[in-house]
PDB file of C-alpha atoms in Angstrom:
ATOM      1  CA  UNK A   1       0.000   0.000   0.000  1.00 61.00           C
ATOM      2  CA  UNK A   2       1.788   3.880  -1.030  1.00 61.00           C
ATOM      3  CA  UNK A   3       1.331   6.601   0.983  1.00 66.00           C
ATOM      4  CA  UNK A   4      -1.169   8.123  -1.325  1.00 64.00           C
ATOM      5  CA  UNK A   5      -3.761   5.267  -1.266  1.00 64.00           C
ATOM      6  CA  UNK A   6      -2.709   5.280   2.481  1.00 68.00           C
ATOM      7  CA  UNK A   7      -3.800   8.953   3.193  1.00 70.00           C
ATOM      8  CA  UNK A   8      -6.305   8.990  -0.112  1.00 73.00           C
ATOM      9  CA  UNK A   9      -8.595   6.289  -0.478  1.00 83.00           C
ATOM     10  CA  UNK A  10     -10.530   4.741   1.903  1.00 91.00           C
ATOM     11  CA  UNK A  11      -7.967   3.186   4.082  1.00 92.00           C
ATOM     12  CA  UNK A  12      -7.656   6.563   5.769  1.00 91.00           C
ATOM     13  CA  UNK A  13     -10.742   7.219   7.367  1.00 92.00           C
ATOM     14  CA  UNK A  14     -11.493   3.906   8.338  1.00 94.00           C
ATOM     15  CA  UNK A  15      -8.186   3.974  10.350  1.00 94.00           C
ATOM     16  CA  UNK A  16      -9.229   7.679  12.084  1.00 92.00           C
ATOM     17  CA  UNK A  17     -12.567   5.925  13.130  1.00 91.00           C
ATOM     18  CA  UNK A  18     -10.895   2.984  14.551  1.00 93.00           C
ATOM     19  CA  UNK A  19      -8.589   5.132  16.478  1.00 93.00           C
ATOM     20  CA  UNK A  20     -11.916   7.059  17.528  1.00 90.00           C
ATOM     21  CA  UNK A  21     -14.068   4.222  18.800  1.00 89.00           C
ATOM     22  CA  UNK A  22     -10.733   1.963  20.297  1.00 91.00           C
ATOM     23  CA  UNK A  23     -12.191  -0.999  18.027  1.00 91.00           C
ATOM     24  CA  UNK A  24     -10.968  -2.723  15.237  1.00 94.00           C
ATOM     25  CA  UNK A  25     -14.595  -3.839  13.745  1.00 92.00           C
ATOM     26  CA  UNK A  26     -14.445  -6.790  11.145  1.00 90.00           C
ATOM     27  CA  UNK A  27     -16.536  -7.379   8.400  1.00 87.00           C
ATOM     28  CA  UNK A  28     -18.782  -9.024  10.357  1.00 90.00           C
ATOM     29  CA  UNK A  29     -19.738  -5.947  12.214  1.00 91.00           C
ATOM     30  CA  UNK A  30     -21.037  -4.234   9.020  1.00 93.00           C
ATOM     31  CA  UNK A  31     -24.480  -4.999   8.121  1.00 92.00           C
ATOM     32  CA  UNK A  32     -26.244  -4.095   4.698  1.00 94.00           C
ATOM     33  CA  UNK A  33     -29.068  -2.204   4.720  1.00 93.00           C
ATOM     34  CA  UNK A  34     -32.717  -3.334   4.908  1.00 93.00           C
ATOM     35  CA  UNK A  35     -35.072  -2.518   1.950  1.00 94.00           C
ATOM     36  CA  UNK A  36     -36.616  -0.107   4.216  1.00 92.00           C
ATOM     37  CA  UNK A  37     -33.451   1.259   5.165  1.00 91.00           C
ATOM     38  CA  UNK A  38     -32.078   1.376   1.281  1.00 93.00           C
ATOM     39  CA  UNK A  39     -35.819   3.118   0.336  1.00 92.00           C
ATOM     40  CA  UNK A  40     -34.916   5.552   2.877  1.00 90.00           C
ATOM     41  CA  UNK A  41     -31.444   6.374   1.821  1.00 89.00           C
ATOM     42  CA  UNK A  42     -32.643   6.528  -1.360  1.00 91.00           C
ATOM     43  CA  UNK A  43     -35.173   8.965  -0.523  1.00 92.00           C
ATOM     44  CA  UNK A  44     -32.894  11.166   1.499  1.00 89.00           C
ATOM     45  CA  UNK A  45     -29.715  10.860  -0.920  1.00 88.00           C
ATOM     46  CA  UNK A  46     -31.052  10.432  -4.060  1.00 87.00           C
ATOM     47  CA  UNK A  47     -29.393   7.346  -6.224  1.00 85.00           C
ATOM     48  CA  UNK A  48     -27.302   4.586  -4.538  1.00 87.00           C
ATOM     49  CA  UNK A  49     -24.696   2.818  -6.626  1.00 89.00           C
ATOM     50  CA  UNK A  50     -23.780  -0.268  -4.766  1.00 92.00           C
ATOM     51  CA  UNK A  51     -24.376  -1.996  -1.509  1.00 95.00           C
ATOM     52  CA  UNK A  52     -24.583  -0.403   1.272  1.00 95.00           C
ATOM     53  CA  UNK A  53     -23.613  -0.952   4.763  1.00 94.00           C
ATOM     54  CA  UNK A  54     -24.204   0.128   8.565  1.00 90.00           C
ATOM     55  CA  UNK A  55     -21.830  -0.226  11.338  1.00 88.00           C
ATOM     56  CA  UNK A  56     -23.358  -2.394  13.723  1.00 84.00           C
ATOM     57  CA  UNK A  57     -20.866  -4.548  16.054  1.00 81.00           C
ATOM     58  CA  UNK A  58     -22.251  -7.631  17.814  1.00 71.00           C
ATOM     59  CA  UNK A  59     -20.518  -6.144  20.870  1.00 61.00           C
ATOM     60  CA  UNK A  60     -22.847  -2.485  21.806  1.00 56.00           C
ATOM     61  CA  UNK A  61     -20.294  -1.327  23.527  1.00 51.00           C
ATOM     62  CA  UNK A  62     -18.508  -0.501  20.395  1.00 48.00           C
ATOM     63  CA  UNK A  63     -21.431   1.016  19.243  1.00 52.00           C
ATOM     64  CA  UNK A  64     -22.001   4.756  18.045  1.00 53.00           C
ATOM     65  CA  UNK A  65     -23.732   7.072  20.629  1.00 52.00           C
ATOM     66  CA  UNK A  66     -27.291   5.096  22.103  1.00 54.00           C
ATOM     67  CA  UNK A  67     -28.791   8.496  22.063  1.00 51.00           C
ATOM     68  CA  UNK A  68     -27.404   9.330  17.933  1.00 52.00           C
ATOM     69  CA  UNK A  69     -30.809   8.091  16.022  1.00 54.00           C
ATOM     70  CA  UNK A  70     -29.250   8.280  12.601  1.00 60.00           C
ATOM     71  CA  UNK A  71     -27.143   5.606  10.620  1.00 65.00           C
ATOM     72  CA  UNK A  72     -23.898   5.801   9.431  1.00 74.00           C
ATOM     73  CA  UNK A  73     -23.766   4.113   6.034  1.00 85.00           C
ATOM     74  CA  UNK A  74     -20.837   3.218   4.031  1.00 91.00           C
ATOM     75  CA  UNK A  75     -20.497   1.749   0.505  1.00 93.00           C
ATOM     76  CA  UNK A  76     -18.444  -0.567  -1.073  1.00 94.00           C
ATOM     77  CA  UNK A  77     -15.625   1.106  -1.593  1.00 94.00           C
ATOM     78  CA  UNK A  78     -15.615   2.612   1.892  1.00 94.00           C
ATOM     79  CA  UNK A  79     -16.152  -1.166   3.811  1.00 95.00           C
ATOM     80  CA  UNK A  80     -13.105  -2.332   1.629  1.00 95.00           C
ATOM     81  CA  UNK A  81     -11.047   0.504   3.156  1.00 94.00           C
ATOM     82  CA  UNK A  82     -12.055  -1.007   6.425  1.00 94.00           C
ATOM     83  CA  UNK A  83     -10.642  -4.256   5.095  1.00 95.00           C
ATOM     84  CA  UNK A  84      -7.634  -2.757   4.178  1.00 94.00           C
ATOM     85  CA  UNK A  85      -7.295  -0.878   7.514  1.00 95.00           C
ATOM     86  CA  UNK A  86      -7.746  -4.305   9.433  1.00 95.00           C
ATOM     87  CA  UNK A  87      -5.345  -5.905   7.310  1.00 95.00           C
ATOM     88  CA  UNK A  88      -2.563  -3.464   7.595  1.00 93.00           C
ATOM     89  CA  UNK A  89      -2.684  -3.320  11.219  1.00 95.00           C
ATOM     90  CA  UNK A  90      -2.302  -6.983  11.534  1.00 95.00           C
ATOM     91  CA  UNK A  91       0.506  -6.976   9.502  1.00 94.00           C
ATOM     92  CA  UNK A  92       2.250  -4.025  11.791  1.00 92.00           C
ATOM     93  CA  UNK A  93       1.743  -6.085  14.584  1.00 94.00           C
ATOM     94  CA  UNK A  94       2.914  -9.230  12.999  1.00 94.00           C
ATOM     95  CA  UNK A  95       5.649  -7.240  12.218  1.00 93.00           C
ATOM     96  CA  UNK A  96       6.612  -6.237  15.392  1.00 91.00           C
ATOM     97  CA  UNK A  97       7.116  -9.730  16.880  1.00 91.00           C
ATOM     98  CA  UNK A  98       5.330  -8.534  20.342  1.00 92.00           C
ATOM     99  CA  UNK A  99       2.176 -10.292  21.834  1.00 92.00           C
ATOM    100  CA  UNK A 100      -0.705  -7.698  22.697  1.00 92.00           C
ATOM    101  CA  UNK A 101      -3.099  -8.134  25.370  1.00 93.00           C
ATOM    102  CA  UNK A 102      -5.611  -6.310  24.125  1.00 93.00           C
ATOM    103  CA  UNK A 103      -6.987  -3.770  20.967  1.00 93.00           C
ATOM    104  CA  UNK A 104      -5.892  -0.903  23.402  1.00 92.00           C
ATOM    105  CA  UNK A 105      -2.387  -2.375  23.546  1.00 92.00           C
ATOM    106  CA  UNK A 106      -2.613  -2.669  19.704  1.00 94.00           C
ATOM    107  CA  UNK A 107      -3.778   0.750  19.108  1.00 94.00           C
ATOM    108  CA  UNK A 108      -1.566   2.185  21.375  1.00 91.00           C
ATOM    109  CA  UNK A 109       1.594   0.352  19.357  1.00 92.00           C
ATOM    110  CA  UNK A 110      -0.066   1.497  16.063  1.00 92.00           C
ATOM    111  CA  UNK A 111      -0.159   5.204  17.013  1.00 90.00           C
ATOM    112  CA  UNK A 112       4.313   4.434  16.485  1.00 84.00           C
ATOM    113  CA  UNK A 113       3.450   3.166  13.200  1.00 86.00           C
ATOM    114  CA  UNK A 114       1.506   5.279  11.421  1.00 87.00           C
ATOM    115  CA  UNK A 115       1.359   9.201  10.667  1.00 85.00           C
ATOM    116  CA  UNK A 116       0.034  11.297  13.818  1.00 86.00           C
ATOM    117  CA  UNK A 117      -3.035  11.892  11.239  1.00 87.00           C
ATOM    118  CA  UNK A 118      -4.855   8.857  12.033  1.00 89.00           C
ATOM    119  CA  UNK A 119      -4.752   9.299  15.947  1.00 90.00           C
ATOM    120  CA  UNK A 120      -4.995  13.129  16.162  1.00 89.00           C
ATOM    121  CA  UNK A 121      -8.206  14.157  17.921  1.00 88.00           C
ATOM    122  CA  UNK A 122      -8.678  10.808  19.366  1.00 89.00           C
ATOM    123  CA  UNK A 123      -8.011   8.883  22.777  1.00 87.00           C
ATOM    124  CA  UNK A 124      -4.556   7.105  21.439  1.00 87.00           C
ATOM    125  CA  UNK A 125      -3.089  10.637  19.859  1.00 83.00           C
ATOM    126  CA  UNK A 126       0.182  10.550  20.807  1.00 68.00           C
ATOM    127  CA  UNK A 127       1.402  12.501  23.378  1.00 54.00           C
ATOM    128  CA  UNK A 128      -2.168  13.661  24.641  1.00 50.00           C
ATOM    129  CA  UNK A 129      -1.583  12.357  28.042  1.00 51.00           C
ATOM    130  CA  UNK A 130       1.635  14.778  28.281  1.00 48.00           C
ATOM    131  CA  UNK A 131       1.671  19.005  29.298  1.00 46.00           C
ATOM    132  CA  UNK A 132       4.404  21.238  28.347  1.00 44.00           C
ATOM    133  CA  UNK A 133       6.839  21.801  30.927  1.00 48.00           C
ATOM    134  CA  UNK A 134       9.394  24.806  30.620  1.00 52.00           C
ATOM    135  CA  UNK A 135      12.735  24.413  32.881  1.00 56.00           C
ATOM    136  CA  UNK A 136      15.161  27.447  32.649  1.00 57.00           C
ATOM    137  CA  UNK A 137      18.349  25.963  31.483  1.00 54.00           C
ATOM    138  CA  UNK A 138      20.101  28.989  32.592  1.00 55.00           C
ATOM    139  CA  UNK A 139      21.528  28.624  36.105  1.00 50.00           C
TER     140      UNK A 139
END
């Protein structure tokens, strides 16, 4: 994968919203849309291309915001980048040759890995735990 798909395509958001939510969903946790659901998109968006999909992990506590009464839908092309963003993070970690306890672990590892971009704004930007100190060097 270059740096321009990387940042570009779809790999890039689905990698900010992973660092957002602290979960790495699989494809399992995307779910196409009812006919209902599709006649509404439709109705809202106007024409829909190709499949698509709402987030909706078997675990709720990866869930969006219980009190959010919209869905987030995603297409094709997006749910591939979500593919591609699982994918690459396994292969960091395979990389690495440690064993990780847990997706936090993982995330936290991944925020080395990748450009600040992906983590900024989110629980596992780097450095967000840390205030600016100023010692006088002068003495």
């Amino acid at each position: 994968m270059n740096a321009i798909h990387l940042l570009f395509g779809p790999v890039g958001p689905a990698l900010k919203f992973i660092f957002s939510i602290g979960y790495i969903p699989n494809e399992n946790d995307f779910l196409e849309l009812t006919d209902e659901q599709y006649a509404a998109y439709l109705k809202q968006y106007g024409e829909v291309t190709s499949k698509m999909y709402m987030f909706a992990p078997n675990d709720l506590h990866h869930a969006l915001n219980e009190d959010y009464n919209e869905i987030s839908c995603i297409d094709e092309y997006e749910l591939q980048g979500f593919k591609e963003a699982a994918a690459l993070i396994q292969k960091y970690c395979d990389k690495s040759g440690r064993i990780f306890q847990n997706t936090k672990e993982i995330l936290q590892y991944m925020t080395s890995a990748l450009p600040d971009v992906f983590s900024k704004g989110t629980p596992y930007e780097k450095y967000h735990h840390l205030s600016i100190s100023i010692t006088n060097s002068k003495n």
